Amino acid sequence: MKYKWNHYYSLLQKILSLAGQWPYQERRTRLFRVGLITVAIFSLTVPQVGKFIQCNGDVRCIMLIVPTGFAMLIILVKLYTCHLNNSKIKSLTDHLRSDWEKLESAEEYEIMKTYAANSKLFCSAFCLYMYISAGMFVSISLVPHIMNVVLPLNESWPIFMPYEAYYFVDIEKYFFYIFIHVFVSIEIGMTVTIAHDSMIVVYMEHACSIFAVAGFRFQTLSRNVRDDAISITSPDDVYYQKIAISVYAHWRALRFAELLESTFYVTFAVQILIVTIAMSITLLQIVLRLDEVLEAMRYTLFVIVQVVHLFYFSMQGQRLIDHSVQMRDKIYNSSWYNIPAKSQRLLLYVMRRSMQPNFLSAGKIYIFSLKSFTTVVQSSVSYFTVLASFQ
């Protein structure tokens, strides 16, 4: 198990440790890192408050602050979700470890390895994407300074902040100090986002793998029954034993998925609400700033990151739903007709339960799936058109 953990889950452990979200960290270390990240995020929020005061009630000015302000809020929600639910996250991780120890065949190991490799690939790609996107969002503000050197004009290129904020100092004189502070702080915030989201994706992939293992066991119920019956009085007892093992695997998958749902459904509701509002306002900012190319590019990048981030979760949510409901199809497509009639009836209970899908939701209202993803995007566009009508 140690090799498998180091090979497939070491990246997740490192990121969670950096963000102070690893459940097995010492309490002092975890509190220090959570506190450090909180200070970094608040150091970005204070200048935004200064910008809000400077707006002096101007709605258009205030709307410019909202997208990045909401982004900071989501980071804090993710950070303290993991911190306050440390015991549940530890239970999920213990569950993941023990599931590897309960595998019974080489085929089941291969199934688990496939899903673990997928989760590692998803985490690596997501980590790279988020760090690069955050860096690009901030670095767009460097373009005027670069152009003033590379392609100087009669008038200097207009300088703007790395994000909408007021630092109470001369922007031109202290720009690079501000840039370094924003860049470092946002990358720290991205570590929290990556840790939180990668952890959930790994757990969702693991839930899918347990469903897949349980489905494999149901599909192979009639395999090697004669050999197994040598040490047991009758073939019926062999089938009962095999079905009991398969049902137990299915029960563990259900329990894991339900624990994952109960841990995050409240905070996901807050995040979905914030994302929908922020996306609508960001679309409005793109329209209002079409004449400012660099600003429009930055807000477009912000919208793309939001959409990809939401799609990332929706895709994983869809996979969880599909794996949970596919159990009945795997049982139906198995050699159930070779099983004694008395044992066949036991399979009906599993098929009936699998008709009720497992899912990851936001407040028990929004279910993460591809269909819900299109609904959120459409809602954001609708709110954007309403806001645009008031401009």
mmCIF file with all atom_site columns, N, CA, C and O in Angstrom, residues 280-311:
data_model
loop_
_atom_site.group_PDB
_atom_site.id
_atom_site.type_symbol
_atom_site.label_atom_id
_atom_site.label_alt_id
_atom_site.label_comp_id
_atom_site.label_asym_id
_atom_site.label_entity_id
_atom_site.label_seq_id
_atom_site.pdbx_PDB_ins_code
_atom_site.Cartn_x
_atom_site.Cartn_y
_atom_site.Cartn_z
_atom_site.occupancy
_atom_site.B_iso_or_equiv
_atom_site.pdbx_formal_charge
_atom_site.auth_seq_id
_atom_site.auth_comp_id
_atom_site.auth_asym_id
_atom_site.auth_atom_id
_atom_site.pdbx_PDB_model_num
ATOM 1   N N  . SER A 1 280 ? -21.497 36.268 -14.136 1.00 0.00 ? 280 SER A N  1
ATOM 2   C CA . SER A 1 280 ? -22.389 37.239 -14.772 1.00 0.00 ? 280 SER A CA 1
ATOM 3   C C  . SER A 1 280 ? -21.765 38.627 -14.785 1.00 0.00 ? 280 SER A C  1
ATOM 4   O O  . SER A 1 280 ? -21.765 39.328 -15.810 1.00 0.00 ? 280 SER A O  1
ATOM 5   N N  . ILE A 1 281 ? -21.217 39.032 -13.643 1.00 0.00 ? 281 ILE A N  1
ATOM 6   C CA . ILE A 1 281 ? -20.609 40.363 -13.550 1.00 0.00 ? 281 ILE A CA 1
ATOM 7   C C  . ILE A 1 281 ? -19.361 40.458 -14.410 1.00 0.00 ? 281 ILE A C  1
ATOM 8   O O  . ILE A 1 281 ? -19.096 41.494 -15.036 1.00 0.00 ? 281 ILE A O  1
ATOM 9   N N  . THR A 1 282 ? -18.585 39.367 -14.477 1.00 0.00 ? 282 THR A N  1
ATOM 10  C CA . THR A 1 282 ? -17.374 39.378 -15.298 1.00 0.00 ? 282 THR A CA 1
ATOM 11  C C  . THR A 1 282 ? -17.713 39.515 -16.776 1.00 0.00 ? 282 THR A C  1
ATOM 12  O O  . THR A 1 282 ? -17.033 40.239 -17.519 1.00 0.00 ? 282 THR A O  1
ATOM 13  N N  . LEU A 1 283 ? -18.755 38.841 -17.222 1.00 0.00 ? 283 LEU A N  1
ATOM 14  C CA . LEU A 1 283 ? -19.196 38.994 -18.615 1.00 0.00 ? 283 LEU A CA 1
ATOM 15  C C  . LEU A 1 283 ? -19.586 40.431 -18.903 1.00 0.00 ? 283 LEU A C  1
ATOM 16  O O  . LEU A 1 283 ? -19.296 40.970 -19.987 1.00 0.00 ? 283 LEU A O  1
ATOM 17  N N  . LEU A 1 284 ? -20.227 41.068 -17.921 1.00 0.00 ? 284 LEU A N  1
ATOM 18  C CA . LEU A 1 284 ? -20.598 42.474 -18.073 1.00 0.00 ? 284 LEU A CA 1
ATOM 19  C C  . LEU A 1 284 ? -19.355 43.354 -18.193 1.00 0.00 ? 284 LEU A C  1
ATOM 20  O O  . LEU A 1 284 ? -19.311 44.278 -19.026 1.00 0.00 ? 284 LEU A O  1
ATOM 21  N N  . GLN A 1 285 ? -18.322 43.059 -17.392 1.00 0.00 ? 285 GLN A N  1
ATOM 22  C CA . GLN A 1 285 ? -17.092 43.843 -17.452 1.00 0.00 ? 285 GLN A CA 1
ATOM 23  C C  . GLN A 1 285 ? -16.396 43.719 -18.802 1.00 0.00 ? 285 GLN A C  1
ATOM 24  O O  . GLN A 1 285 ? -15.795 44.674 -19.302 1.00 0.00 ? 285 GLN A O  1
ATOM 25  N N  . ILE A 1 286 ? -16.482 42.543 -19.410 1.00 0.00 ? 286 ILE A N  1
ATOM 26  C CA . ILE A 1 286 ? -15.874 42.351 -20.738 1.00 0.00 ? 286 ILE A CA 1
ATOM 27  C C  . ILE A 1 286 ? -16.540 43.274 -21.757 1.00 0.00 ? 286 ILE A C  1
ATOM 28  O O  . ILE A 1 286 ? -15.874 43.921 -22.574 1.00 0.00 ? 286 ILE A O  1
ATOM 29  N N  . VAL A 1 287 ? -17.879 43.340 -21.692 1.00 0.00 ? 287 VAL A N  1
ATOM 30  C CA . VAL A 1 287 ? -18.626 44.181 -22.633 1.00 0.00 ? 287 VAL A CA 1
ATOM 31  C C  . VAL A 1 287 ? -18.308 45.657 -22.397 1.00 0.00 ? 287 VAL A C  1
ATOM 32  O O  . VAL A 1 287 ? -18.104 46.426 -23.341 1.00 0.00 ? 287 VAL A O  1
ATOM 33  N N  . LEU A 1 288 ? -18.241 46.061 -21.127 1.00 0.00 ? 288 LEU A N  1
ATOM 34  C CA . LEU A 1 288 ? -18.001 47.465 -20.806 1.00 0.00 ? 288 LEU A CA 1
ATOM 35  C C  . LEU A 1 288 ? -16.576 47.903 -21.135 1.00 0.00 ? 288 LEU A C  1
ATOM 36  O O  . LEU A 1 288 ? -16.315 49.088 -21.320 1.00 0.00 ? 288 LEU A O  1
ATOM 37  N N  . ARG A 1 289 ? -15.647 46.957 -21.225 1.00 0.00 ? 289 ARG A N  1
ATOM 38  C CA . ARG A 1 289 ? -14.243 47.311 -21.427 1.00 0.00 ? 289 ARG A CA 1
ATOM 39  C C  . ARG A 1 289 ? -13.689 46.783 -22.751 1.00 0.00 ? 289 ARG A C  1
ATOM 40  O O  . ARG A 1 289 ? -12.501 46.491 -22.857 1.00 0.00 ? 289 ARG A O  1
ATOM 41  N N  . LEU A 1 290 ? -14.540 46.638 -23.735 1.00 0.00 ? 290 LEU A N  1
ATOM 42  C CA . LEU A 1 290 ? -14.075 46.170 -25.042 1.00 0.00 ? 290 LEU A CA 1
ATOM 43  C C  . LEU A 1 290 ? -13.066 47.129 -25.667 1.00 0.00 ? 290 LEU A C  1
ATOM 44  O O  . LEU A 1 290 ? -12.215 46.714 -26.470 1.00 0.00 ? 290 LEU A O  1
ATOM 45  N N  . ASP A 1 291 ? -13.163 48.416 -25.325 1.00 0.00 ? 291 ASP A N  1
ATOM 46  C CA . ASP A 1 291 ? -12.217 49.386 -25.882 1.00 0.00 ? 291 ASP A CA 1
ATOM 47  C C  . ASP A 1 291 ? -10.849 49.315 -25.198 1.00 0.00 ? 291 ASP A C  1
ATOM 48  O O  . ASP A 1 291 ? -9.872  49.846 -25.718 1.00 0.00 ? 291 ASP A O  1
ATOM 49  N N  . GLU A 1 292 ? -10.769 48.657 -24.040 1.00 0.00 ? 292 GLU A N  1
ATOM 50  C CA . GLU A 1 292 ? -9.501  48.453 -23.339 1.00 0.00 ? 292 GLU A CA 1
ATOM 51  C C  . GLU A 1 292 ? -9.083  46.997 -23.533 1.00 0.00 ? 292 GLU A C  1
ATOM 52  O O  . GLU A 1 292 ? -9.522  46.110 -22.812 1.00 0.00 ? 292 GLU A O  1
ATOM 53  N N  . VAL A 1 293 ? -8.235  46.769 -24.521 1.00 0.00 ? 293 VAL A N  1
ATOM 54  C CA . VAL A 1 293 ? -7.939  45.412 -24.979 1.00 0.00 ? 293 VAL A CA 1
ATOM 55  C C  . VAL A 1 293 ? -7.370  44.544 -23.869 1.00 0.00 ? 293 VAL A C  1
ATOM 56  O O  . VAL A 1 293 ? -7.823  43.411 -23.646 1.00 0.00 ? 293 VAL A O  1
ATOM 57  N N  . LEU A 1 294 ? -6.379  45.045 -23.144 1.00 0.00 ? 294 LEU A N  1
ATOM 58  C CA . LEU A 1 294 ? -5.717  44.238 -22.123 1.00 0.00 ? 294 LEU A CA 1
ATOM 59  C C  . LEU A 1 294 ? -6.675  43.891 -20.978 1.00 0.00 ? 294 LEU A C  1
ATOM 60  O O  . LEU A 1 294 ? -6.688  42.756 -20.484 1.00 0.00 ? 294 LEU A O  1
ATOM 61  N N  . GLU A 1 295 ? -7.490  44.864 -20.564 1.00 0.00 ? 295 GLU A N  1
ATOM 62  C CA . GLU A 1 295 ? -8.467  44.600 -19.500 1.00 0.00 ? 295 GLU A CA 1
ATOM 63  C C  . GLU A 1 295 ? -9.507  43.584 -19.963 1.00 0.00 ? 295 GLU A C  1
ATOM 64  O O  . GLU A 1 295 ? -9.902  42.691 -19.206 1.00 0.00 ? 295 GLU A O  1
ATOM 65  N N  . ALA A 1 296 ? -9.961  43.727 -21.206 1.00 0.00 ? 296 ALA A N  1
ATOM 66  C CA . ALA A 1 296 ? -10.934 42.769 -21.752 1.00 0.00 ? 296 ALA A CA 1
ATOM 67  C C  . ALA A 1 296 ? -10.333 41.370 -21.809 1.00 0.00 ? 296 ALA A C  1
ATOM 68  O O  . ALA A 1 296 ? -11.004 40.372 -21.506 1.00 0.00 ? 296 ALA A O  1
ATOM 69  N N  . MET A 1 297 ? -9.053  41.279 -22.183 1.00 0.00 ? 297 MET A N  1
ATOM 70  C CA . MET A 1 297 ? -8.373  39.973 -22.224 1.00 0.00 ? 297 MET A CA 1
ATOM 71  C C  . MET A 1 297 ? -8.299  39.363 -20.829 1.00 0.00 ? 297 MET A C  1
ATOM 72  O O  . MET A 1 297 ? -8.498  38.154 -20.655 1.00 0.00 ? 297 MET A O  1
ATOM 73  N N  . ARG A 1 298 ? -8.011  40.190 -19.843 1.00 0.00 ? 298 ARG A N  1
ATOM 74  C CA . ARG A 1 298 ? -7.884  39.675 -18.480 1.00 0.00 ? 298 ARG A CA 1
ATOM 75  C C  . ARG A 1 298 ? -9.219  39.150 -17.963 1.00 0.00 ? 298 ARG A C  1
ATOM 76  O O  . ARG A 1 298 ? -9.272  38.056 -17.373 1.00 0.00 ? 298 ARG A O  1
ATOM 77  N N  . TYR A 1 299 ? -10.289 39.878 -18.197 1.00 0.00 ? 299 TYR A N  1
ATOM 78  C CA . TYR A 1 299 ? -11.598 39.412 -17.744 1.00 0.00 ? 299 TYR A CA 1
ATOM 79  C C  . TYR A 1 299 ? -12.058 38.189 -18.536 1.00 0.00 ? 299 TYR A C  1
ATOM 80  O O  . TYR A 1 299 ? -12.737 37.302 -17.999 1.00 0.00 ? 299 TYR A O  1
ATOM 81  N N  . THR A 1 300 ? -11.688 38.126 -19.807 1.00 0.00 ? 300 THR A N  1
ATOM 82  C CA . THR A 1 300 ? -12.014 36.936 -20.605 1.00 0.00 ? 300 THR A CA 1
ATOM 83  C C  . THR A 1 300 ? -11.305 35.716 -20.049 1.00 0.00 ? 300 THR A C  1
ATOM 84  O O  . THR A 1 300 ? -11.899 34.632 -19.939 1.00 0.00 ? 300 THR A O  1
ATOM 85  N N  . LEU A 1 301 ? -10.038 35.885 -19.676 1.00 0.00 ? 301 LEU A N  1
ATOM 86  C CA . LEU A 1 301 ? -9.294  34.788 -19.052 1.00 0.00 ? 301 LEU A CA 1
ATOM 87  C C  . LEU A 1 301 ? -9.951  34.357 -17.753 1.00 0.00 ? 301 LEU A C  1
ATOM 88  O O  . LEU A 1 301 ? -10.061 33.159 -17.458 1.00 0.00 ? 301 LEU A O  1
ATOM 89  N N  . PHE A 1 302 ? -10.438 35.322 -16.985 1.00 0.00 ? 302 PHE A N  1
ATOM 90  C CA . PHE A 1 302 ? -11.099 35.029 -15.712 1.00 0.00 ? 302 PHE A CA 1
ATOM 91  C C  . PHE A 1 302 ? -12.361 34.188 -15.942 1.00 0.00 ? 302 PHE A C  1
ATOM 92  O O  . PHE A 1 302 ? -12.617 33.221 -15.214 1.00 0.00 ? 302 PHE A O  1
ATOM 93  N N  . VAL A 1 303 ? -13.146 34.545 -16.962 1.00 0.00 ? 303 VAL A N  1
ATOM 94  C CA . VAL A 1 303 ? -14.362 33.781 -17.275 1.00 0.00 ? 303 VAL A CA 1
ATOM 95  C C  . VAL A 1 303 ? -14.011 32.361 -17.730 1.00 0.00 ? 303 VAL A C  1
ATOM 96  O O  . VAL A 1 303 ? -14.648 31.383 -17.315 1.00 0.00 ? 303 VAL A O  1
ATOM 97  N N  . ILE A 1 304 ? -12.987 32.245 -18.566 1.00 0.00 ? 304 ILE A N  1
ATOM 98  C CA . ILE A 1 304 ? -12.573 30.925 -19.057 1.00 0.00 ? 304 ILE A CA 1
ATOM 99  C C  . ILE A 1 304 ? -12.169 30.022 -17.896 1.00 0.00 ? 304 ILE A C  1
ATOM 100 O O  . ILE A 1 304 ? -12.535 28.842 -17.840 1.00 0.00 ? 304 ILE A O  1
ATOM 101 N N  . VAL A 1 305 ? -11.406 30.583 -16.951 1.00 0.00 ? 305 VAL A N  1
ATOM 102 C CA . VAL A 1 305 ? -10.984 29.798 -15.784 1.00 0.00 ? 305 VAL A CA 1
ATOM 103 C C  . VAL A 1 305 ? -12.196 29.341 -14.982 1.00 0.00 ? 305 VAL A C  1
ATOM 104 O O  . VAL A 1 305 ? -12.269 28.184 -14.542 1.00 0.00 ? 305 VAL A O  1
ATOM 105 N N  . GLN A 1 306 ? -13.172 30.232 -14.805 1.00 0.00 ? 306 GLN A N  1
ATOM 106 C CA . GLN A 1 306 ? -14.375 29.871 -14.060 1.00 0.00 ? 306 GLN A CA 1
ATOM 107 C C  . GLN A 1 306 ? -15.153 28.750 -14.756 1.00 0.00 ? 306 GLN A C  1
ATOM 108 O O  . GLN A 1 306 ? -15.610 27.796 -14.112 1.00 0.00 ? 306 GLN A O  1
ATOM 109 N N  . VAL A 1 307 ? -15.291 28.860 -16.070 1.00 0.00 ? 307 VAL A N  1
ATOM 110 C CA . VAL A 1 307 ? -16.055 27.861 -16.826 1.00 0.00 ? 307 VAL A CA 1
ATOM 111 C C  . VAL A 1 307 ? -15.342 26.516 -16.800 1.00 0.00 ? 307 VAL A C  1
ATOM 112 O O  . VAL A 1 307 ? -15.973 25.470 -16.567 1.00 0.00 ? 307 VAL A O  1
ATOM 113 N N  . VAL A 1 308 ? -14.035 26.518 -17.024 1.00 0.00 ? 308 VAL A N  1
ATOM 114 C CA . VAL A 1 308 ? -13.270 25.265 -17.008 1.00 0.00 ? 308 VAL A CA 1
ATOM 115 C C  . VAL A 1 308 ? -13.304 24.636 -15.626 1.00 0.00 ? 308 VAL A C  1
ATOM 116 O O  . VAL A 1 308 ? -13.453 23.416 -15.479 1.00 0.00 ? 308 VAL A O  1
ATOM 117 N N  . HIS A 1 309 ? -13.199 25.455 -14.598 1.00 0.00 ? 309 HIS A N  1
ATOM 118 C CA . HIS A 1 309 ? -13.241 24.966 -13.226 1.00 0.00 ? 309 HIS A CA 1
ATOM 119 C C  . HIS A 1 309 ? -14.578 24.289 -12.925 1.00 0.00 ? 309 HIS A C  1
ATOM 120 O O  . HIS A 1 309 ? -14.623 23.200 -12.337 1.00 0.00 ? 309 HIS A O  1
ATOM 121 N N  . LEU A 1 310 ? -15.665 24.917 -13.344 1.00 0.00 ? 310 LEU A N  1
ATOM 122 C CA . LEU A 1 310 ? -16.993 24.341 -13.123 1.00 0.00 ? 310 LEU A CA 1
ATOM 123 C C  . LEU A 1 310 ? -17.178 23.066 -13.946 1.00 0.00 ? 310 LEU A C  1
ATOM 124 O O  . LEU A 1 310 ? -17.751 22.079 -13.464 1.00 0.00 ? 310 LEU A O  1
ATOM 125 N N  . PHE A 1 311 ? -16.685 23.083 -15.176 1.00 0.00 ? 311 PHE A N  1
ATOM 126 C CA . PHE A 1 311 ? -16.791 21.888 -16.022 1.00 0.00 ? 311 PHE A CA 1
ATOM 127 C C  . PHE A 1 311 ? -15.991 20.727 -15.435 1.00 0.00 ? 311 PHE A C  1
ATOM 128 O O  . PHE A 1 311 ? -16.411 19.570 -15.522 1.00 0.00 ? 311 PHE A O  1
#
